[in-house]
PDB file of C-alpha atoms in Angstrom:
ATOM      1  CA  MET A   1      -5.403   9.514 -21.680  1.00 42.00           C
ATOM      2  CA  GLY A   2      -7.369   8.032 -18.694  1.00 41.00           C
ATOM      3  CA  ASN A   3      -7.542   6.015 -15.980  1.00 42.00           C
ATOM      4  CA  GLY A   4      -4.065   7.320 -14.298  1.00 47.00           C
ATOM      5  CA  SER A   5      -1.982   6.521 -17.714  1.00 83.00           C
ATOM      6  CA  ASP A   6      -1.505  10.507 -18.341  1.00 96.00           C
ATOM      7  CA  GLU A   7       0.979  11.203 -15.584  1.00 98.00           C
ATOM      8  CA  HIS A   8       3.940  13.349 -14.790  1.00 98.00           C
ATOM      9  CA  ILE A   9       5.913  13.847 -11.760  1.00 98.00           C
ATOM     10  CA  ILE A  10       8.232  16.735 -11.372  1.00 97.00           C
ATOM     11  CA  GLU A  11      10.419  18.268  -8.354  1.00 96.00           C
ATOM     12  CA  ALA A  12      10.045  21.947  -8.455  1.00 92.00           C
ATOM     13  CA  ILE A  13       9.702  24.868  -5.830  1.00 90.00           C
ATOM     14  CA  GLY A  14      12.005  23.895  -3.377  1.00 86.00           C
ATOM     15  CA  ARG A  15      12.873  19.944  -5.348  1.00 92.00           C
ATOM     16  CA  THR A  16       9.156  19.062  -3.755  1.00 96.00           C
ATOM     17  CA  ARG A  17       7.561  16.127  -5.606  1.00 97.00           C
ATOM     18  CA  ILE A  18       4.816  17.134  -7.121  1.00 97.00           C
ATOM     19  CA  VAL A  19       2.417  14.110  -9.327  1.00 98.00           C
ATOM     20  CA  ILE A  20      -0.037  15.623 -11.948  1.00 98.00           C
ATOM     21  CA  ARG A  21      -2.777  13.377 -13.640  1.00 97.00           C
ATOM     22  CA  ASP A  22      -4.953  14.135 -16.267  1.00 97.00           C
ATOM     23  CA  GLY A  23      -4.381  17.443 -15.352  1.00 96.00           C
ATOM     24  CA  ARG A  24      -4.877  17.891 -11.720  1.00 97.00           C
ATOM     25  CA  VAL A  25      -2.396  17.893  -9.313  1.00 98.00           C
ATOM     26  CA  VAL A  26      -3.210  14.528  -6.992  1.00 98.00           C
ATOM     27  CA  GLU A  27       0.235  15.192  -4.843  1.00 97.00           C
ATOM     28  CA  VAL A  28       2.732  17.254  -3.117  1.00 97.00           C
ATOM     29  CA  GLY A  29       5.383  16.311  -1.409  1.00 97.00           C
ATOM     30  CA  GLU A  30       7.031  18.354   1.411  1.00 95.00           C
ATOM     31  CA  PRO A  31       9.194  21.009   0.138  1.00 94.00           C
ATOM     32  CA  GLN A  32      13.109  20.906   1.001  1.00 93.00           C
ATOM     33  CA  ILE A  33      13.328  24.335   1.653  1.00 94.00           C
ATOM     34  CA  SER A  34      11.151  27.262   3.555  1.00 92.00           C
ATOM     35  CA  ASP A  35      11.627  30.452   1.142  1.00 92.00           C
ATOM     36  CA  CYS A  36      13.126  31.291  -1.863  1.00 92.00           C
ATOM     37  CA  PRO A  37      13.304  34.842  -3.563  1.00 90.00           C
ATOM     38  CA  LEU A  38      13.159  33.668  -6.833  1.00 88.00           C
ATOM     39  CA  ALA A  39       9.417  31.699  -6.435  1.00 89.00           C
ATOM     40  CA  LYS A  40       8.125  35.341  -4.643  1.00 90.00           C
ATOM     41  CA  ARG A  41       8.940  36.419  -8.110  1.00 85.00           C
ATOM     42  CA  PHE A  42       7.252  33.637 -10.120  1.00 86.00           C
ATOM     43  CA  ALA A  43       4.254  35.081 -12.307  1.00 83.00           C
ATOM     44  CA  TYR A  44       2.421  33.241  -9.751  1.00 87.00           C
ATOM     45  CA  PRO A  45       3.921  34.450  -6.619  1.00 89.00           C
ATOM     46  CA  ILE A  46       4.703  32.002  -3.726  1.00 92.00           C
ATOM     47  CA  PRO A  47       5.298  34.236  -0.636  1.00 91.00           C
ATOM     48  CA  ALA A  48       6.622  31.032   2.078  1.00 90.00           C
ATOM     49  CA  ILE A  49       6.799  27.825   0.749  1.00 94.00           C
ATOM     50  CA  THR A  50       4.060  25.687   1.550  1.00 94.00           C
ATOM     51  CA  ARG A  51       1.832  22.582   0.032  1.00 95.00           C
ATOM     52  CA  ASP A  52      -1.047  24.328  -0.578  1.00 95.00           C
ATOM     53  CA  ALA A  53       1.429  27.658  -2.402  1.00 94.00           C
ATOM     54  CA  ILE A  54       3.083  25.397  -4.324  1.00 95.00           C
ATOM     55  CA  LYS A  55      -0.254  23.059  -5.306  1.00 96.00           C
ATOM     56  CA  ALA A  56      -1.638  26.873  -6.435  1.00 95.00           C
ATOM     57  CA  ASN A  57       1.299  27.750  -8.699  1.00 95.00           C
ATOM     58  CA  ILE A  58       1.313  24.070 -10.232  1.00 96.00           C
ATOM     59  CA  GLU A  59      -2.554  24.758 -10.964  1.00 96.00           C
ATOM     60  CA  HIS A  60      -1.970  28.551 -12.447  1.00 95.00           C
ATOM     61  CA  ARG A  61       0.674  26.425 -14.821  1.00 95.00           C
ATOM     62  CA  ILE A  62      -1.604  24.806 -15.658  1.00 96.00           C
ATOM     63  CA  GLU A  63      -4.533  27.100 -16.367  1.00 96.00           C
ATOM     64  CA  ALA A  64      -2.087  29.715 -18.261  1.00 94.00           C
ATOM     65  CA  PHE A  65       0.255  27.612 -20.433  1.00 95.00           C
ATOM     66  CA  GLY A  66      -0.942  24.159 -20.105  1.00 97.00           C
ATOM     67  CA  MET A  67       1.322  22.356 -18.533  1.00 97.00           C
ATOM     68  CA  CYS A  68       1.240  18.433 -18.142  1.00 97.00           C
ATOM     69  CA  THR A  69      -1.226  18.885 -21.025  1.00 97.00           C
ATOM     70  CA  PRO A  70      -2.534  18.335 -24.490  1.00 98.00           C
ATOM     71  CA  ASP A  71      -2.497  22.031 -24.708  1.00 97.00           C
ATOM     72  CA  ARG A  72       1.097  23.055 -23.559  1.00 97.00           C
ATOM     73  CA  GLU A  73       2.350  25.885 -25.055  1.00 97.00           C
ATOM     74  CA  VAL A  74       6.050  25.429 -26.140  1.00 97.00           C
ATOM     75  CA  CYS A  75       6.835  28.642 -27.626  1.00 97.00           C
ATOM     76  CA  ASP A  76       7.521  31.824 -25.557  1.00 94.00           C
ATOM     77  CA  ARG A  77       9.627  35.199 -25.965  1.00 90.00           C
ATOM     78  CA  ARG A  78       9.545  36.406 -22.927  1.00 87.00           C
ATOM     79  CA  GLU A  79      12.472  36.583 -19.839  1.00 86.00           C
ATOM     80  CA  PHE A  80      11.343  34.907 -16.827  1.00 81.00           C
ATOM     81  CA  VAL A  81      14.757  35.344 -15.325  1.00 82.00           C
ATOM     82  CA  GLY A  82      17.921  37.531 -16.299  1.00 82.00           C
ATOM     83  CA  PHE A  83      20.402  34.598 -16.232  1.00 91.00           C
ATOM     84  CA  GLY A  84      18.142  31.157 -16.030  1.00 92.00           C
ATOM     85  CA  ALA A  85      19.083  28.396 -17.725  1.00 94.00           C
ATOM     86  CA  SER A  86      16.652  28.951 -20.529  1.00 95.00           C
ATOM     87  CA  GLU A  87      17.316  32.128 -21.234  1.00 96.00           C
ATOM     88  CA  LEU A  88      20.959  31.442 -21.682  1.00 97.00           C
ATOM     89  CA  LEU A  89      20.023  28.755 -24.162  1.00 97.00           C
ATOM     90  CA  SER A  90      17.860  30.784 -25.891  1.00 97.00           C
ATOM     91  CA  PHE A  91      20.242  33.511 -26.388  1.00 97.00           C
ATOM     92  CA  GLY A  92      23.066  31.012 -27.105  1.00 98.00           C
ATOM     93  CA  LEU A  93      20.440  29.570 -30.315  1.00 98.00           C
ATOM     94  CA  LEU A  94      19.903  33.117 -31.356  1.00 97.00           C
ATOM     95  CA  SER A  95      23.554  34.525 -30.734  1.00 97.00           C
ATOM     96  CA  GLY A  96      24.648  31.540 -32.803  1.00 97.00           C
ATOM     97  CA  LEU A  97      27.221  30.282 -30.270  1.00 98.00           C
ATOM     98  CA  ILE A  98      24.610  26.707 -30.272  1.00 98.00           C
ATOM     99  CA  ASP A  99      22.774  25.684 -33.154  1.00 97.00           C
ATOM    100  CA  ALA A 100      20.627  23.084 -30.783  1.00 98.00           C
ATOM    101  CA  ALA A 101      19.797  22.868 -27.079  1.00 98.00           C
ATOM    102  CA  VAL A 102      18.719  18.745 -25.764  1.00 98.00           C
ATOM    103  CA  LEU A 103      15.863  19.821 -22.873  1.00 98.00           C
ATOM    104  CA  VAL A 104      13.072  18.188 -21.328  1.00 98.00           C
ATOM    105  CA  CYS A 105       9.332  18.915 -22.155  1.00 98.00           C
ATOM    106  CA  ASP A 106       6.073  17.796 -20.037  1.00 98.00           C
ATOM    107  CA  GLY A 107       4.512  15.580 -22.602  1.00 98.00           C
ATOM    108  CA  ALA A 108       7.205  15.104 -25.175  1.00 98.00           C
ATOM    109  CA  GLY A 109      10.004  13.948 -23.259  1.00 98.00           C
ATOM    110  CA  THR A 110      13.557  14.313 -24.356  1.00 98.00           C
ATOM    111  CA  VAL A 111      13.419  17.070 -27.539  1.00 98.00           C
ATOM    112  CA  ILE A 112      15.568  18.672 -29.468  1.00 98.00           C
ATOM    113  CA  ALA A 113      15.336  22.908 -29.811  1.00 98.00           C
ATOM    114  CA  THR A 114      16.822  24.395 -32.678  1.00 97.00           C
ATOM    115  CA  LYS A 115      14.444  28.071 -32.362  1.00 97.00           C
ATOM    116  CA  PRO A 116      15.324  30.320 -29.246  1.00 97.00           C
ATOM    117  CA  ALA A 117      11.472  30.787 -28.776  1.00 97.00           C
ATOM    118  CA  MET A 118      10.923  27.200 -28.056  1.00 97.00           C
ATOM    119  CA  ALA A 119      14.159  26.976 -26.227  1.00 97.00           C
ATOM    120  CA  GLN A 120      12.487  29.452 -23.643  1.00 96.00           C
ATOM    121  CA  GLY A 121       8.827  28.398 -23.720  1.00 96.00           C
ATOM    122  CA  ILE A 122       9.861  24.670 -22.694  1.00 96.00           C
ATOM    123  CA  GLY A 123      12.842  25.326 -20.259  1.00 93.00           C
ATOM    124  CA  GLY A 124      11.378  28.407 -18.750  1.00 90.00           C
ATOM    125  CA  ARG A 125       8.273  27.073 -17.684  1.00 84.00           C
ATOM    126  CA  MET A 126       9.356  23.486 -16.292  1.00 85.00           C
ATOM    127  CA  SER A 127      11.783  22.139 -14.248  1.00 81.00           C
ATOM    128  CA  GLY A 128      13.102  19.250 -12.319  1.00 91.00           C
ATOM    129  CA  LEU A 129      10.706  17.013 -14.829  1.00 96.00           C
ATOM    130  CA  VAL A 130      11.022  13.335 -13.253  1.00 96.00           C
ATOM    131  CA  LYS A 131       8.529  11.788 -15.798  1.00 97.00           C
ATOM    132  CA  THR A 132       6.094  12.401 -18.520  1.00 98.00           C
ATOM    133  CA  SER A 133       3.596  11.233 -20.704  1.00 98.00           C
ATOM    134  CA  PRO A 134       3.529  11.334 -24.566  1.00 98.00           C
ATOM    135  CA  HIS A 135       0.843  14.189 -25.395  1.00 98.00           C
ATOM    136  CA  LYS A 136       0.738  13.581 -29.889  1.00 98.00           C
ATOM    137  CA  SER A 137      -0.655  17.371 -29.469  1.00 98.00           C
ATOM    138  CA  VAL A 138       2.783  18.854 -27.977  1.00 98.00           C
ATOM    139  CA  MET A 139       5.385  16.915 -29.957  1.00 98.00           C
ATOM    140  CA  ASP A 140       3.089  17.633 -33.453  1.00 98.00           C
ATOM    141  CA  ARG A 141       3.493  21.059 -31.916  1.00 98.00           C
ATOM    142  CA  ILE A 142       7.178  20.839 -31.061  1.00 98.00           C
ATOM    143  CA  GLU A 143       8.204  19.725 -34.434  1.00 98.00           C
ATOM    144  CA  ARG A 144       5.667  22.161 -36.560  1.00 97.00           C
ATOM    145  CA  ASP A 145       8.011  24.886 -34.917  1.00 96.00           C
ATOM    146  CA  GLY A 146      11.471  22.749 -35.947  1.00 96.00           C
ATOM    147  CA  GLY A 147      12.266  20.788 -32.608  1.00 98.00           C
ATOM    148  CA  ILE A 148      13.057  17.111 -32.674  1.00 98.00           C
ATOM    149  CA  VAL A 149      11.232  14.489 -29.889  1.00 98.00           C
ATOM    150  CA  LEU A 150      13.480  11.928 -29.293  1.00 98.00           C
ATOM    151  CA  ASP A 151      10.793   9.553 -28.598  1.00 98.00           C
ATOM    152  CA  ARG A 152       7.662   9.497 -29.430  1.00 98.00           C
ATOM    153  CA  GLN A 153       5.891   6.293 -28.252  1.00 97.00           C
ATOM    154  CA  HIS A 154       6.835   6.915 -24.735  1.00 97.00           C
ATOM    155  CA  ALA A 155       8.260  10.282 -24.221  1.00 98.00           C
ATOM    156  CA  ARG A 156      11.679   9.040 -22.814  1.00 98.00           C
ATOM    157  CA  ILE A 157      13.632  11.161 -20.588  1.00 98.00           C
ATOM    158  CA  ASP A 158      17.088  10.780 -21.754  1.00 98.00           C
ATOM    159  CA  GLN A 159      19.265  13.342 -21.998  1.00 98.00           C
ATOM    160  CA  LEU A 160      22.459  11.477 -23.473  1.00 98.00           C
ATOM    161  CA  ALA A 161      20.508   9.672 -26.165  1.00 98.00           C
ATOM    162  CA  GLY A 162      19.324  13.538 -27.084  1.00 98.00           C
ATOM    163  CA  VAL A 163      22.688  14.199 -27.687  1.00 98.00           C
ATOM    164  CA  ALA A 164      23.414  11.584 -29.982  1.00 98.00           C
ATOM    165  CA  LEU A 165      20.247  12.546 -31.708  1.00 98.00           C
ATOM    166  CA  ALA A 166      21.617  15.980 -32.416  1.00 98.00           C
ATOM    167  CA  VAL A 167      24.938  14.645 -33.352  1.00 98.00           C
ATOM    168  CA  ALA A 168      23.183  12.101 -35.931  1.00 98.00           C
ATOM    169  CA  GLU A 169      21.076  15.009 -37.055  1.00 98.00           C
ATOM    170  CA  GLY A 170      24.253  17.391 -38.211  1.00 98.00           C
ATOM    171  CA  TYR A 171      24.340  19.829 -35.396  1.00 98.00           C
ATOM    172  CA  ARG A 172      27.536  20.399 -34.239  1.00 97.00           C
ATOM    173  CA  ASN A 173      27.140  23.087 -31.410  1.00 98.00           C
ATOM    174  CA  ILE A 174      25.186  21.022 -28.781  1.00 98.00           C
ATOM    175  CA  ALA A 175      24.234  22.084 -25.459  1.00 98.00           C
ATOM    176  CA  VAL A 176      22.423  20.139 -22.809  1.00 98.00           C
ATOM    177  CA  THR A 177      20.691  20.714 -20.294  1.00 98.00           C
ATOM    178  CA  VAL A 178      21.535  17.586 -17.717  1.00 98.00           C
ATOM    179  CA  GLU A 179      20.935  17.334 -13.603  1.00 96.00           C
ATOM    180  CA  ASN A 180      22.090  13.806 -13.139  1.00 97.00           C
ATOM    181  CA  PRO A 181      26.143  14.118 -12.474  1.00 98.00           C
ATOM    182  CA  ARG A 182      26.735  10.716 -13.815  1.00 98.00           C
ATOM    183  CA  ILE A 183      24.966  11.134 -16.747  1.00 98.00           C
ATOM    184  CA  ALA A 184      26.905  14.335 -17.221  1.00 98.00           C
ATOM    185  CA  GLN A 185      30.002  12.912 -16.392  1.00 98.00           C
ATOM    186  CA  THR A 186      29.115  10.089 -19.672  1.00 98.00           C
ATOM    187  CA  ILE A 187      28.201  12.941 -22.002  1.00 98.00           C
ATOM    188  CA  ARG A 188      31.073  14.551 -21.231  1.00 98.00           C
ATOM    189  CA  ARG A 189      33.153  11.838 -22.136  1.00 98.00           C
ATOM    190  CA  ILE A 190      31.078  10.251 -25.236  1.00 98.00           C
ATOM    191  CA  HIS A 191      30.792  14.083 -26.613  1.00 98.00           C
ATOM    192  CA  PRO A 192      33.135  15.983 -25.224  1.00 98.00           C
ATOM    193  CA  ASP A 193      32.431  19.263 -27.237  1.00 98.00           C
ATOM    194  CA  THR A 194      29.090  19.010 -25.698  1.00 98.00           C
ATOM    195  CA  PHE A 195      28.215  22.577 -23.844  1.00 98.00           C
ATOM    196  CA  ILE A 196      26.349  20.781 -20.544  1.00 98.00           C
ATOM    197  CA  PHE A 197      24.510  22.759 -18.230  1.00 98.00           C
ATOM    198  CA  ALA A 198      24.093  21.443 -14.911  1.00 98.00           C
ATOM    199  CA  VAL A 199      20.402  22.153 -13.307  1.00 96.00           C
ATOM    200  CA  HIS A 200      18.110  21.404 -10.788  1.00 93.00           C
ATOM    201  CA  GLY A 201      20.932  20.928  -8.140  1.00 93.00           C
ATOM    202  CA  THR A 202      19.221  20.893  -4.714  1.00 94.00           C
ATOM    203  CA  GLY A 203      19.819  18.171  -2.712  1.00 93.00           C
ATOM    204  CA  LEU A 204      23.182  16.696  -4.099  1.00 95.00           C
ATOM    205  CA  SER A 205      25.849  15.498  -1.658  1.00 96.00           C
ATOM    206  CA  ARG A 206      29.187  17.147  -1.817  1.00 97.00           C
ATOM    207  CA  ASP A 207      30.301  14.344  -3.961  1.00 97.00           C
ATOM    208  CA  GLU A 208      27.712  14.381  -6.936  1.00 97.00           C
ATOM    209  CA  ALA A 209      27.701  17.957  -6.747  1.00 97.00           C
ATOM    210  CA  GLU A 210      31.511  17.867  -7.563  1.00 97.00           C
ATOM    211  CA  MET A 211      30.914  15.722 -10.310  1.00 98.00           C
ATOM    212  CA  LEU A 212      28.212  17.589 -12.029  1.00 98.00           C
ATOM    213  CA  VAL A 213      30.491  20.715 -11.652  1.00 97.00           C
ATOM    214  CA  THR A 214      33.397  18.923 -12.930  1.00 97.00           C
ATOM    215  CA  ALA A 215      31.291  17.758 -15.356  1.00 98.00           C
ATOM    216  CA  SER A 216      29.985  20.973 -16.760  1.00 98.00           C
ATOM    217  CA  ASP A 217      30.279  24.281 -18.705  1.00 98.00           C
ATOM    218  CA  LEU A 218      27.697  25.836 -16.914  1.00 98.00           C
ATOM    219  CA  VAL A 219      25.711  25.513 -13.064  1.00 98.00           C
ATOM    220  CA  THR A 220      22.663  27.265 -11.933  1.00 96.00           C
ATOM    221  CA  SER A 221      23.278  26.792  -7.781  1.00 95.00           C
ATOM    222  CA  CYS A 222      19.521  26.273  -6.875  1.00 94.00           C
ATOM    223  CA  ALA A 223      19.321  26.429  -3.179  1.00 94.00           C
ATOM    224  CA  SER A 224      22.262  24.046  -3.193  1.00 96.00           C
ATOM    225  CA  ARG A 225      25.180  24.286  -0.760  1.00 95.00           C
ATOM    226  CA  THR A 226      27.454  21.761  -2.089  1.00 97.00           C
ATOM    227  CA  ILE A 227      26.967  23.535  -5.615  1.00 97.00           C
ATOM    228  CA  ARG A 228      27.971  26.986  -4.241  1.00 97.00           C
ATOM    229  CA  ASP A 229      31.112  25.804  -2.597  1.00 96.00           C
ATOM    230  CA  SER A 230      32.163  22.984  -4.947  1.00 96.00           C
ATOM    231  CA  ALA A 231      31.578  25.703  -8.225  1.00 95.00           C
ATOM    232  CA  GLY A 232      32.327  28.850  -6.486  1.00 91.00           C
ATOM    233  CA  ALA A 233      35.798  27.407  -6.072  1.00 90.00           C
ATOM    234  CA  GLY A 234      36.918  26.384  -9.290  1.00 95.00           C
ATOM    235  CA  ALA A 235      34.351  29.325 -11.547  1.00 97.00           C
ATOM    236  CA  LEU A 236      35.523  31.185 -14.286  1.00 97.00           C
ATOM    237  CA  LEU A 237      32.728  33.890 -13.506  1.00 97.00           C
ATOM    238  CA  GLN A 238      29.753  33.787 -11.403  1.00 97.00           C
ATOM    239  CA  ALA A 239      26.497  35.516 -12.606  1.00 96.00           C
ATOM    240  CA  GLY A 240      24.449  36.797  -9.666  1.00 93.00           C
ATOM    241  CA  ILE A 241      24.138  36.308  -6.048  1.00 94.00           C
ATOM    242  CA  THR A 242      21.005  35.494  -5.059  1.00 93.00           C
ATOM    243  CA  ILE A 243      20.518  31.570  -7.047  1.00 94.00           C
ATOM    244  CA  PRO A 244      24.413  32.398  -9.089  1.00 95.00           C
ATOM    245  CA  ILE A 245      24.686  30.816 -12.495  1.00 97.00           C
ATOM    246  CA  PHE A 246      28.168  29.538 -12.323  1.00 98.00           C
ATOM    247  CA  ALA A 247      30.669  29.497 -15.501  1.00 98.00           C
ATOM    248  CA  MET A 248      33.005  26.571 -14.739  1.00 98.00           C
ATOM    249  CA  THR A 249      34.911  26.776 -18.669  1.00 98.00           C
ATOM    250  CA  GLN A 250      35.814  29.047 -21.086  1.00 98.00           C
ATOM    251  CA  LYS A 251      32.863  28.421 -23.642  1.00 98.00           C
ATOM    252  CA  GLY A 252      30.505  29.003 -20.194  1.00 98.00           C
ATOM    253  CA  LYS A 253      31.913  31.978 -19.872  1.00 98.00           C
ATOM    254  CA  LEU A 254      31.837  33.255 -23.588  1.00 98.00           C
ATOM    255  CA  LEU A 255      28.084  33.103 -23.038  1.00 98.00           C
ATOM    256  CA  ILE A 256      27.221  35.246 -20.225  1.00 98.00           C
ATOM    257  CA  LEU A 257      29.704  37.452 -21.303  1.00 97.00           C
ATOM    258  CA  GLU A 258      28.042  37.947 -24.814  1.00 97.00           C
ATOM    259  CA  LYS A 259      24.626  37.933 -23.711  1.00 97.00           C
ATOM    260  CA  ILE A 260      25.722  41.210 -21.498  1.00 96.00           C
ATOM    261  CA  ARG A 261      27.356  42.399 -24.453  1.00 96.00           C
ATOM    262  CA  GLN A 262      24.518  42.494 -26.469  1.00 95.00           C
ATOM    263  CA  SER A 263      22.014  43.934 -23.593  1.00 93.00           C
ATOM    264  CA  ASP A 264      21.559  47.308 -22.913  1.00 92.00           C
ATOM    265  CA  GLU A 265      20.847  47.030 -19.143  1.00 90.00           C
ATOM    266  CA  GLN A 266      23.737  48.166 -16.613  1.00 93.00           C
ATOM    267  CA  VAL A 267      26.025  45.950 -15.461  1.00 91.00           C
ATOM    268  CA  LEU A 268      28.619  45.363 -12.594  1.00 90.00           C
ATOM    269  CA  VAL A 269      31.783  44.333 -13.142  1.00 89.00           C
ATOM    270  CA  LYS A 270      34.170  43.521  -9.880  1.00 89.00           C
ATOM    271  CA  PRO A 271      37.162  40.634  -9.904  1.00 92.00           C
ATOM    272  CA  THR A 272      36.515  39.007  -6.230  1.00 92.00           C
ATOM    273  CA  ARG A 273      36.996  35.762  -4.599  1.00 93.00           C
ATOM    274  CA  LEU A 274      33.735  33.389  -5.623  1.00 94.00           C
ATOM    275  CA  PRO A 275      31.402  32.686  -4.500  1.00 95.00           C
ATOM    276  CA  ALA A 276      29.902  35.848  -4.024  1.00 94.00           C
ATOM    277  CA  LEU A 277      26.640  35.522  -2.134  1.00 94.00           C
ATOM    278  CA  GLY A 278      24.367  38.091  -1.045  1.00 91.00           C
ATOM    279  CA  ASP A 279      22.316  37.896   1.813  1.00 91.00           C
ATOM    280  CA  ASN A 280      19.059  36.824   0.619  1.00 91.00           C
ATOM    281  CA  GLN A 281      19.884  32.976  -0.246  1.00 91.00           C
ATOM    282  CA  PRO A 282      16.870  30.380  -0.441  1.00 93.00           C
ATOM    283  CA  ARG A 283      16.595  28.954   3.227  1.00 93.00           C
ATOM    284  CA  PRO A 284      18.157  26.595   3.927  1.00 93.00           C
ATOM    285  CA  LEU A 285      20.127  25.772   1.214  1.00 94.00           C
ATOM    286  CA  VAL A 286      20.389  22.219   1.464  1.00 92.00           C
TER     287      VAL A 286
END
């Protein structure tokens, strides 16, 4: 592709709007937050969230694994965050608690992953994909490794249609990542048994956060004050204290507890009122 037709828009690292065209970062907006503990642990760390640091990080991703290019790698087995969305969904596929994960991938749009390495390879390296352009080689790679692409022609992002496709393909224990509160509510209404994982909640209003939390099984808090307030009040379980993951249902709680059960890592279990937050939070919470 050329002449500007290969365009990808993402929101990442403080919900900053980033535009990538033909493999080059051409636009970096203003970040909504100035400090994030998770960003300091990236493969290419961001000690302070500035536009220059964000640009350098995204350029590293393009170079390291081909993000937003035809060379995009789609499989990876490395865990980046213990209780991240991709790590939990990858574990769900590995353990059999879910049999299909509806995700969003640059170069492909909405896809169905059925193997743990693909859920990790796609989701662990991408957050907040707003728009993408189709890359045939990326979609071929996904399908060769057992995944399903919703729309090869346009790389459409449509999580509701992705869940419907997974149902039509015969999958029954389906998980989906969702950031839009109304889409989450619609999926819950039409496909009530779907495992909904709410992601990318930074900047949501109180009403939007409440809608998203109510419809979801698991919710990642990102840098959102409203998610911490809305999810924490009714959560059955919280994983992590810096950027917590909240389990809103028994299904969400089971997935986290089963991952803990099968892990050899030391874990502290303590009944307490939620949310339980550490001092090292993203700043500011928005």
